[in-house]
Amino acid sequence: MSRSEPRVVVVGGGFGGLEAAKTLRHAWASVTLCDRNNYHLFQPLLYQVATGGLAPGEVAAPIRRVLRGQANAAVLLEEVEQIDLERQEVVHADGRIPYDYLVVATGARHAYFGHDDWEAAAPGLKTLEDALDIRRRIYLAYEEAERCTDPGRLPALLDFVVIGGGPTGVELAGAIAEIARRTLRRDFRRIDPASSRVILIEAGPRVLPGLPPELSASAMAALTAMGVEVRLGTPVSDVSPDGVRLGREWIASRTVIWAAGVEASPLGRALGWPADRAGRIEVLPDLSLPGHPEVFVVGDLAFVSGPGGKPLPGLAPVAMQEGRLAARNIIRRIAGQPTQPFSYHDRGALATIGRRAAVADIRGLRLTGFPAWLAWLFVHILYLIGFDNRVVVLWHWAYAYATFERADRLITESRRAMKAGPSC
Amino acid sequence: MSRSEPRVVVVGGGFGGLEAAKTLRHAWASVTLCDRNNYHLFQPLLYQVATGGLAPGEVAAPIRRVLRGQANAAVLLEEVEQIDLERQEVVHADGRIPYDYLVVATGARHAYFGHDDWEAAAPGLKTLEDALDIRRRIYLAYEEAERCTDPGRLPALLDFVVIGGGPTGVELAGAIAEIARRTLRRDFRRIDPASSRVILIEAGPRVLPGLPPELSASAMAALTAMGVEVRLGTPVSDVSPDGVRLGREWIASRTVIWAAGVEASPLGRALGWPADRAGRIEVLPDLSLPGHPEVFVVGDLAFVSGPGGKPLPGLAPVAMQEGRLAARNIIRRIAGQPTQPFSYHDRGALATIGRRAAVADIRGLRLTGFPAWLAWLFVHILYLIGFDNRVVVLWHWAYAYATFERADRLITESRRAMKAGPSC
C-alpha cells in the first residue's frame, strides 16, 4: 500500500461496522477494523443460542474470514478504550492507531436504568457469553428441579420470567414455552416440565410496541396459545435471585431474563459527546460527528431521527444502511466531493414467537402465522453471513421443526454455575 | 416401579456407563445414571473442537435425550464424591443414593505424573472446557502475533508444541498444521501463518505406540509431509509459559498442549481400592470389585488384562464392551445365575493425521492414506450418538474437506484469556 493512502479505522465488527468496512472494498484507502471479539455476531438469532436451538458458532462468523478477500482491510482483535479526537488516534490497551477517517460502531448493550443490582439475578442477552449463561440457567433449573426433594421449592425452579415485551422478550418467552411443553416432555422422571409457567412481563400496554397494534394483538394471541402468561402494563418493582415483584404480586422464579432495555455502548458517553438518555450520540444528517467531519457514528450508538422525529430503532437493517452511507461519505470526502444525508429505506419488521408463529410488517403488508414465519425464516437465512453456517442453521431448523428437538442444550461450566445459585 | 425392583446406580455417562445403562433397558431393575455433566461426550472427536473444526454441541449429546425412551432409567446431574461400600450408597454434594448394584465408570483425566505445575502452561484435552481453552489459545496466538510489534517475540507466538505422540497428540498436531498452512492462509496481513512450526514431541521411539510399527512409520511420514516436526525419543524436562525444554534444547512457544498421559479418575484411588500406577482399579474377570460382587468397574477406570497380560487400552470400544458385560452380569446376578468373564473383541484401531491421511489396523488389515481415512470417517460417523449430530458433523467435514475452512473458530471469553498470558 502507498504511504499516502487515507487510513480508515472502523471500531466494531457488528452489522454497521462490518458493512462500512465492506463498502470500502474498492476505495483508495487502507481499512483497519478493531473488535474485542474475533467474530461478527448475528444478534437476531442470539435468542436461539440462549435456548439451545443453535450453537454459538452458527450465529457467529470470524471477522477475518468475512474480510479475507478484501486486500485493503486488516482486522485487529483489540478492545478500544478511548478515542483521541485531537490527535486522530484510537486508543487500545496495547497502543494507538492513527486514523484519517473513523467509523465508530460499538453498538449497544442491555441496560437496567438505575437498577444495575438486578443484573446478577436477571441477565440480559447481548453477547455470546450472555446467551451461554442464559442457556445454562434454563437447563440447570430443570436439572435442579429433578433432584429437588422439597416440593415447596419446585415452582421457583420450574417457572420462568422474561422481563420486556420487545422482539427479544417475545422470542425468548416463546422458545422457553416450547422447551417446556415439547422439547423436554419425555426427558424427566420426577418432574413434569410441561407444568412450567412462562411469564412475560411488559411495562407498556402491548407487546412488540415497534410494530402496528394489530400485529401486537396477533403476537399476544400466539403467545397465549403457546401457554405463555403475558402481563401488560405491569412494571417490575424489584428483582432478586428468588423472583420478581410486580407491585403487590410476588412471582417466585430462579430463572429471570432481562429483555427490557438497551443503552448505547459506553465509548460514546465517555468521550463527552452530546448523547440522549440511552447514551446515543447525536450526529449530523451525513452521520458525521458535529465539528468532526472525519468521524462517523453508525448503528445502535447513533441517534438518527426517522419519520416523525422518533429515533430509528436498533435493528440490523438500520445499522447496515448507516454503515454503508458512512463508508460512501468517506469515499466522497477522499474524492473531494460533498457528503450526502442518510435516509432509511424501511423494508419492514419481523418477530417470531415460536414454531410456525410470527408477525411481519413488510412495506405495509402485514403477515401473521405461518406465512409470517416463512418470511422470517427466509430473511434470516438470507442475511446469515458465511455460507456453511446457513446450511447448518437450515438443517437445525428443519430438524427442530420435525422433532421439537434442540441440538445444543449443553450445560457447560456447570460446576461453577451450580455453586452460584442458592441450592434447593 | 415396584418397590422390590433392584436399584442399579451407574456413575459416569461416558462410553462405559452409558452402554451399561442402555443394556439394562429391558431388565427388571430401576437404573439411575449420575454424571457431573448433562451430556455424553464423544471424546474421539474432542480434538476437532479444540481446533475449531466442530462445535461443542456436535460432539456431545444430552444424556437425558439418549435415555429418554428408556422408562426404567433416570438421570441425575450430580458429581459423585464418595462411594460408601458398607452402606451401599453413592455420596454426592446434595445427598446419598442407595444401590443394590453399582457400575463405576468415571473414566480418566490427563495426568502430568509429578509435574502438576506444568498444567497451566500445557493444558490437556479431556473435557469440553479443555477443548475450548485450547481452541482459544491456538487462535489467540495468531491474533497476538498479528498485532505484535516486536519481531523477536513472533516465533514464540507462531510456534506450537504438542507433547505426546499417541492418537490425541498426532491428531492435534496434524490439525494445527492444517490450520497454519491452509485455513488461515489468507486471513492475516502482517504475519504469515504458514511460517508456524508445529512440533510434536514423543518420549518413546515412535508415534502411535499402540499400533503396529509399520503404521507408526506411515503416520510419521504423513506428519512430516504436512510440515509437522516430530521429535522422537526426547522426553520433556521442563514446561513454562514461554516454552518447553528438551534436555539442552529450548523451544520458545506460548502454545503448548499436553497429550502425554492420562490417569484414572480420582474416585477409585480415594476409596483405597488396589490400583496400578495410573490409578486403575484391579477387578475380577467378571469386572466386579474383589469382595464386592455387587460393584462393577468399567472403562478407563478399570485395569483389565488383555493379550500378553498388558492392560487393555483406554479406547471407546473397550469401555463399551465392558459396560455391556457389567450390565449383563448384573442381570445374571438378579436372576440368580453365575456371572461371566470379560473378553475383548478387538475390532481394530484407527488414528487420523489430517485431511485424507490416517492409519488403521482392522483385524490385521492394515490401511494407510485415503482408504484408512475413509474407514476412520465411517467408524466415527457410525458411532456418533444422536442422529442430527451425525448429519451436521458430516456436513462440516464435507465442507472442511472442500474448502479447508473450520466452522467454529470462535475465541470466546477472550478478554479473560487475553489478560492471562504475558503480552507481546
Coordinates of N, CA and C in Angstrom, one line a residue, chain A residues 253-384:
Chain A
S253 N -39.3 -17.2 41.1 CA -38.6 -17.8 40.0 C -37.1 -17.6 40.1
R254 N -36.4 -18.8 39.9 CA -35.0 -18.7 40.0 C -34.4 -18.3 38.6
T255 N -35.2 -18.3 37.6 CA -34.7 -18.0 36.2 C -35.4 -16.8 35.7
V256 N -34.8 -15.7 35.8 CA -35.4 -14.4 35.3 C -34.5 -13.9 34.2
I257 N -35.0 -13.4 33.1 CA -34.2 -12.9 32.0 C -34.7 -11.5 31.7
W258 N -33.7 -10.7 31.4 CA -33.9 -9.2 31.2 C -33.9 -8.9 29.8
A259 N -35.0 -8.4 29.2 CA -35.0 -8.0 27.8 C -35.8 -6.7 27.7
A260 N -35.6 -5.9 28.8 CA -36.4 -4.7 28.9 C -35.7 -3.4 28.4
G261 N -34.5 -3.4 28.0 CA -33.9 -2.2 27.6 C -32.5 -2.3 27.2
V262 N -32.1 -1.4 26.3 CA -30.6 -1.3 26.0 C -30.2 0.1 26.1
E263 N -28.9 0.3 26.2 CA -28.3 1.6 26.1 C -27.1 1.5 25.2
A264 N -26.7 2.6 24.7 CA -25.6 2.6 23.8 C -24.3 2.3 24.5
S265 N -23.3 1.8 23.8 CA -22.0 1.4 24.3 C -21.4 2.6 25.0
P266 N -20.7 2.3 26.1 CA -20.2 3.4 27.0 C -19.1 4.3 26.3
L267 N -18.6 3.8 25.1 CA -17.5 4.5 24.5 C -17.9 5.9 24.1
G268 N -19.2 6.1 23.6 CA -19.6 7.4 23.2 C -19.7 8.4 24.4
R269 N -20.4 8.0 25.5 CA -20.6 8.8 26.6 C -19.3 9.2 27.3
A270 N -18.4 8.3 27.3 CA -17.1 8.5 28.0 C -16.3 9.7 27.3
L271 N -16.7 9.9 26.0 CA -16.0 11.0 25.3 C -16.6 12.3 25.5
G272 N -17.7 12.4 26.2 CA -18.4 13.7 26.4 C -19.1 14.2 25.2
W273 N -19.4 13.4 24.2 CA -20.2 13.9 23.1 C -21.6 14.0 23.6
P274 N -22.4 14.9 22.9 CA -23.8 15.0 23.3 C -24.5 13.7 23.0
A275 N -25.3 13.3 24.0 CA -26.0 12.0 23.9 C -27.4 12.1 24.5
D276 N -28.3 11.2 24.0 CA -29.6 11.1 24.7 C -29.6 10.3 25.9
R277 N -30.8 10.1 26.5 CA -30.8 9.3 27.8 C -30.3 7.9 27.6
A278 N -30.4 7.3 26.5 CA -29.9 5.9 26.3 C -28.5 5.9 25.8
G279 N -27.8 7.1 25.8 CA -26.4 7.1 25.5 C -26.1 7.2 24.0
R280 N -27.1 7.5 23.2 CA -26.9 7.5 21.8 C -26.4 8.9 21.4
I281 N -25.4 8.9 20.5 CA -24.7 10.1 20.1 C -25.5 10.8 19.0
E282 N -25.7 12.1 19.1 CA -26.4 12.9 18.1 C -25.4 13.2 17.0
V283 N -25.8 12.9 15.8 CA -24.9 13.0 14.6 C -25.6 14.0 13.6
L284 N -24.8 14.5 12.7 CA -25.3 15.3 11.6 C -26.0 14.4 10.6
P285 N -26.8 15.0 9.7 CA -27.5 14.2 8.7 C -26.6 13.3 7.9
D286 N -25.4 13.6 7.7 CA -24.5 12.7 6.9 C -23.8 11.7 7.8
L287 N -24.3 11.6 9.1 CA -23.8 10.7 10.1 C -22.5 11.0 10.7
S288 N -21.9 12.2 10.4 CA -20.7 12.6 11.0 C -20.9 13.3 12.3
L289 N -19.9 13.4 13.1 CA -19.9 14.0 14.4 C -19.9 15.5 14.3
P290 N -20.7 16.3 14.9 CA -20.6 17.7 14.8 C -19.2 18.2 15.1
G291 N -18.6 19.0 14.2 CA -17.3 19.5 14.4 C -16.2 18.6 14.0
H292 N -16.5 17.4 13.7 CA -15.5 16.4 13.3 C -16.0 15.7 12.0
P293 N -15.8 16.3 10.9 CA -16.3 15.7 9.7 C -15.6 14.4 9.3
E294 N -14.5 14.1 9.9 CA -13.8 12.9 9.6 C -14.2 11.7 10.5
V295 N -15.2 12.0 11.4 CA -15.6 10.9 12.3 C -17.1 10.6 12.0
F296 N -17.4 9.3 11.8 CA -18.8 8.9 11.6 C -19.3 8.0 12.7
V297 N -20.5 8.1 13.1 CA -21.1 7.2 14.1 C -22.3 6.5 13.5
V298 N -22.3 5.2 13.6 CA -23.4 4.4 12.9 C -23.9 3.3 13.9
G299 N -25.1 2.8 13.5 CA -25.7 1.7 14.3 C -26.3 2.1 15.6
D300 N -26.4 1.2 16.5 CA -27.1 1.5 17.8 C -26.5 2.6 18.6
L301 N -25.2 3.0 18.3 CA -24.6 4.0 19.0 C -25.0 5.4 18.6
A302 N -25.6 5.5 17.4 CA -26.0 6.8 16.8 C -27.5 7.1 17.0
F303 N -27.8 8.3 17.3 CA -29.1 8.8 17.4 C -29.5 9.4 16.0
V304 N -30.3 8.7 15.2 CA -30.7 9.2 13.9 C -32.2 9.3 13.9
S305 N -32.7 10.5 13.5 CA -34.1 10.7 13.5 C -34.8 10.0 12.3
G306 N -35.9 9.3 12.5 CA -36.7 8.8 11.4 C -37.9 9.6 11.2
P307 N -39.0 8.9 10.6 CA -40.2 9.6 10.4 C -40.8 10.1 11.7
G308 N -41.3 11.4 11.7 CA -41.9 11.9 12.9 C -40.9 12.4 14.0
G309 N -39.6 12.4 13.6 CA -38.6 12.8 14.6 C -38.3 11.7 15.6
K310 N -38.9 10.6 15.6 CA -38.5 9.5 16.5 C -37.2 8.9 16.1
P311 N -36.4 8.4 17.0 CA -35.1 7.8 16.6 C -35.4 6.5 15.9
L312 N -34.6 6.2 14.9 CA -34.7 4.9 14.2 C -34.4 3.8 15.2
P313 N -35.1 2.6 15.0 CA -34.9 1.5 16.0 C -33.5 0.8 15.8
G314 N -33.1 0.1 16.9 CA -31.9 -0.6 16.9 C -31.9 -1.9 16.2
L315 N -32.1 -1.8 14.8 CA -32.3 -3.0 14.0 C -31.1 -3.2 13.1
A316 N -30.8 -4.4 12.7 CA -29.7 -4.7 11.8 C -29.8 -3.9 10.5
P317 N -31.0 -3.8 9.8 CA -31.0 -3.1 8.5 C -30.7 -1.6 8.7
V318 N -31.1 -1.0 9.8 CA -30.7 0.4 10.1 C -29.2 0.5 10.2
A319 N -28.6 -0.4 11.0 CA -27.1 -0.3 11.2 C -26.4 -0.5 9.8
M320 N -26.8 -1.5 9.1 CA -26.2 -1.8 7.8 C -26.3 -0.6 6.8
Q321 N -27.5 0.0 6.7 CA -27.6 1.1 5.8 C -26.8 2.3 6.3
E322 N -26.7 2.5 7.6 CA -25.9 3.6 8.1 C -24.4 3.3 7.8
G323 N -23.9 2.1 8.0 CA -22.6 1.8 7.8 C -22.2 2.0 6.3
R324 N -23.1 1.6 5.5 CA -22.9 1.8 4.0 C -22.7 3.3 3.7
L325 N -23.7 4.1 4.2 CA -23.6 5.5 3.9 C -22.4 6.2 4.5
A326 N -22.0 5.8 5.7 CA -20.8 6.4 6.3 C -19.6 6.1 5.4
A327 N -19.5 4.9 4.9 CA -18.3 4.5 4.0 C -18.4 5.3 2.7
R328 N -19.6 5.4 2.2 CA -19.7 6.2 0.9 C -19.4 7.7 1.1
N329 N -19.7 8.2 2.3 CA -19.4 9.6 2.5 C -17.9 9.7 2.7
I330 N -17.2 8.7 3.3 CA -15.7 8.8 3.4 C -15.1 8.8 2.0
I331 N -15.7 7.9 1.1 CA -15.2 7.9 -0.3 C -15.4 9.2 -0.9
R332 N -16.5 9.8 -0.7 CA -16.8 11.1 -1.3 C -15.8 12.2 -0.8
R333 N -15.6 12.2 0.5 CA -14.7 13.2 1.1 C -13.2 13.0 0.6
I334 N -12.8 11.7 0.4 CA -11.5 11.4 -0.1 C -11.4 12.0 -1.5
A335 N -12.5 11.9 -2.3 CA -12.5 12.4 -3.7 C -12.8 13.9 -3.7
G336 N -13.0 14.6 -2.6 CA -13.2 16.0 -2.5 C -14.7 16.4 -2.9
Q337 N -15.6 15.4 -2.8 CA -17.0 15.7 -3.1 C -17.8 15.9 -1.8
P338 N -18.9 16.6 -1.9 CA -19.7 16.8 -0.7 C -20.4 15.5 -0.2
T339 N -20.6 15.3 1.1 CA -21.3 14.1 1.6 C -22.8 14.2 1.4
Q340 N -23.4 13.1 1.6 CA -24.9 13.0 1.4 C -25.6 12.6 2.7
P341 N -26.8 13.1 2.9 CA -27.5 12.8 4.1 C -28.1 11.3 4.1
F342 N -28.3 10.8 5.3 CA -28.8 9.5 5.5 C -30.3 9.5 5.3
S343 N -30.9 8.5 4.6 CA -32.3 8.3 4.7 C -32.6 6.8 4.7
Y344 N -33.5 6.4 5.6 CA -33.6 5.0 5.9 C -34.7 4.3 4.9
H345 N -34.3 3.3 4.3 CA -35.2 2.5 3.5 C -35.8 1.4 4.3
D346 N -37.0 1.6 4.8 CA -37.6 0.7 5.7 C -38.2 -0.5 4.9
R347 N -37.6 -1.7 5.1 CA -38.1 -2.8 4.4 C -39.1 -3.7 5.2
G348 N -39.3 -3.2 6.5 CA -40.3 -3.9 7.3 C -39.7 -4.4 8.6
A349 N -40.5 -5.0 9.4 CA -40.0 -5.6 10.7 C -40.7 -6.9 10.9
L350 N -40.0 -7.8 11.6 CA -40.4 -9.1 11.8 C -40.2 -9.5 13.2
A351 N -41.0 -10.4 13.7 CA -40.7 -11.1 15.0 C -41.3 -12.4 15.0
T352 N -40.6 -13.4 15.6 CA -41.1 -14.8 15.6 C -41.5 -15.1 17.0
I353 N -42.5 -15.9 17.2 CA -43.0 -16.3 18.5 C -42.7 -17.7 18.8
G354 N -42.5 -18.5 17.8 CA -42.2 -19.9 18.0 C -42.3 -20.6 16.7
R355 N -42.4 -21.9 16.8 CA -42.6 -22.8 15.7 C -43.8 -22.4 14.9
R356 N -43.6 -21.9 13.7 CA -44.7 -21.5 12.8 C -45.5 -20.3 13.1
A357 N -45.1 -19.6 14.2 CA -45.9 -18.4 14.6 C -45.0 -17.2 14.5
A358 N -45.4 -16.2 13.8 CA -44.6 -15.0 13.7 C -45.5 -13.8 13.2
V359 N -45.0 -12.6 13.3 CA -45.7 -11.5 12.8 C -44.7 -10.7 11.9
A360 N -45.2 -10.1 10.8 CA -44.3 -9.4 9.9 C -45.1 -8.2 9.3
D361 N -44.3 -7.1 9.2 CA -44.9 -5.9 8.6 C -43.9 -5.5 7.5
I362 N -44.2 -5.9 6.2 CA -43.2 -5.7 5.1 C -43.8 -4.7 4.2
R363 N -43.3 -3.5 4.3 CA -43.8 -2.4 3.4 C -45.3 -2.3 3.5
G364 N -45.8 -2.4 4.7 CA -47.3 -2.2 4.8 C -48.0 -3.5 4.7
L365 N -47.4 -4.6 4.1 CA -48.0 -5.9 4.0 C -47.9 -6.5 5.4
R366 N -49.0 -6.8 6.0 CA -49.0 -7.4 7.4 C -49.3 -8.8 7.4
L367 N -48.3 -9.7 7.8 CA -48.5 -11.1 7.8 C -48.5 -11.6 9.3
T368 N -49.3 -12.7 9.5 CA -49.2 -13.4 10.8 C -49.1 -14.9 10.5
G369 N -48.9 -15.6 11.6 CA -48.9 -17.1 11.5 C -47.9 -17.7 10.6
F370 N -48.2 -18.7 9.9 CA -47.2 -19.5 9.1 C -46.6 -18.6 8.0
P371 N -47.4 -17.8 7.2 CA -46.7 -17.0 6.2 C -45.7 -16.1 6.7
A372 N -46.0 -15.5 7.9 CA -45.0 -14.6 8.6 C -43.8 -15.3 9.0
W373 N -44.0 -16.6 9.5 CA -42.9 -17.4 9.9 C -42.0 -17.7 8.7
L374 N -42.6 -18.1 7.6 CA -41.8 -18.3 6.4 C -41.0 -17.1 6.0
A375 N -41.6 -15.9 6.0 CA -40.9 -14.7 5.7 C -39.7 -14.5 6.6
W376 N -40.0 -14.7 7.9 CA -39.0 -14.5 8.9 C -37.8 -15.5 8.6
L377 N -38.1 -16.7 8.4 CA -37.1 -17.7 8.1 C -36.3 -17.3 6.9
F378 N -36.9 -16.9 5.8 CA -36.3 -16.6 4.6 C -35.3 -15.4 4.8
V379 N -35.8 -14.4 5.5 CA -35.0 -13.2 5.7 C -33.7 -13.5 6.5
H380 N -33.9 -14.3 7.6 CA -32.8 -14.6 8.4 C -31.8 -15.5 7.8
I381 N -32.2 -16.5 7.1 CA -31.3 -17.3 6.4 C -30.5 -16.5 5.3
L382 N -31.2 -15.6 4.6 CA -30.6 -14.8 3.6 C -29.5 -14.0 4.1
Y383 N -29.7 -13.4 5.3 CA -28.7 -12.5 5.8 C -27.6 -13.1 6.6
L384 N -27.7 -14.4 6.9 CA -26.7 -15.0 7.7 C -25.4 -15.0 6.9

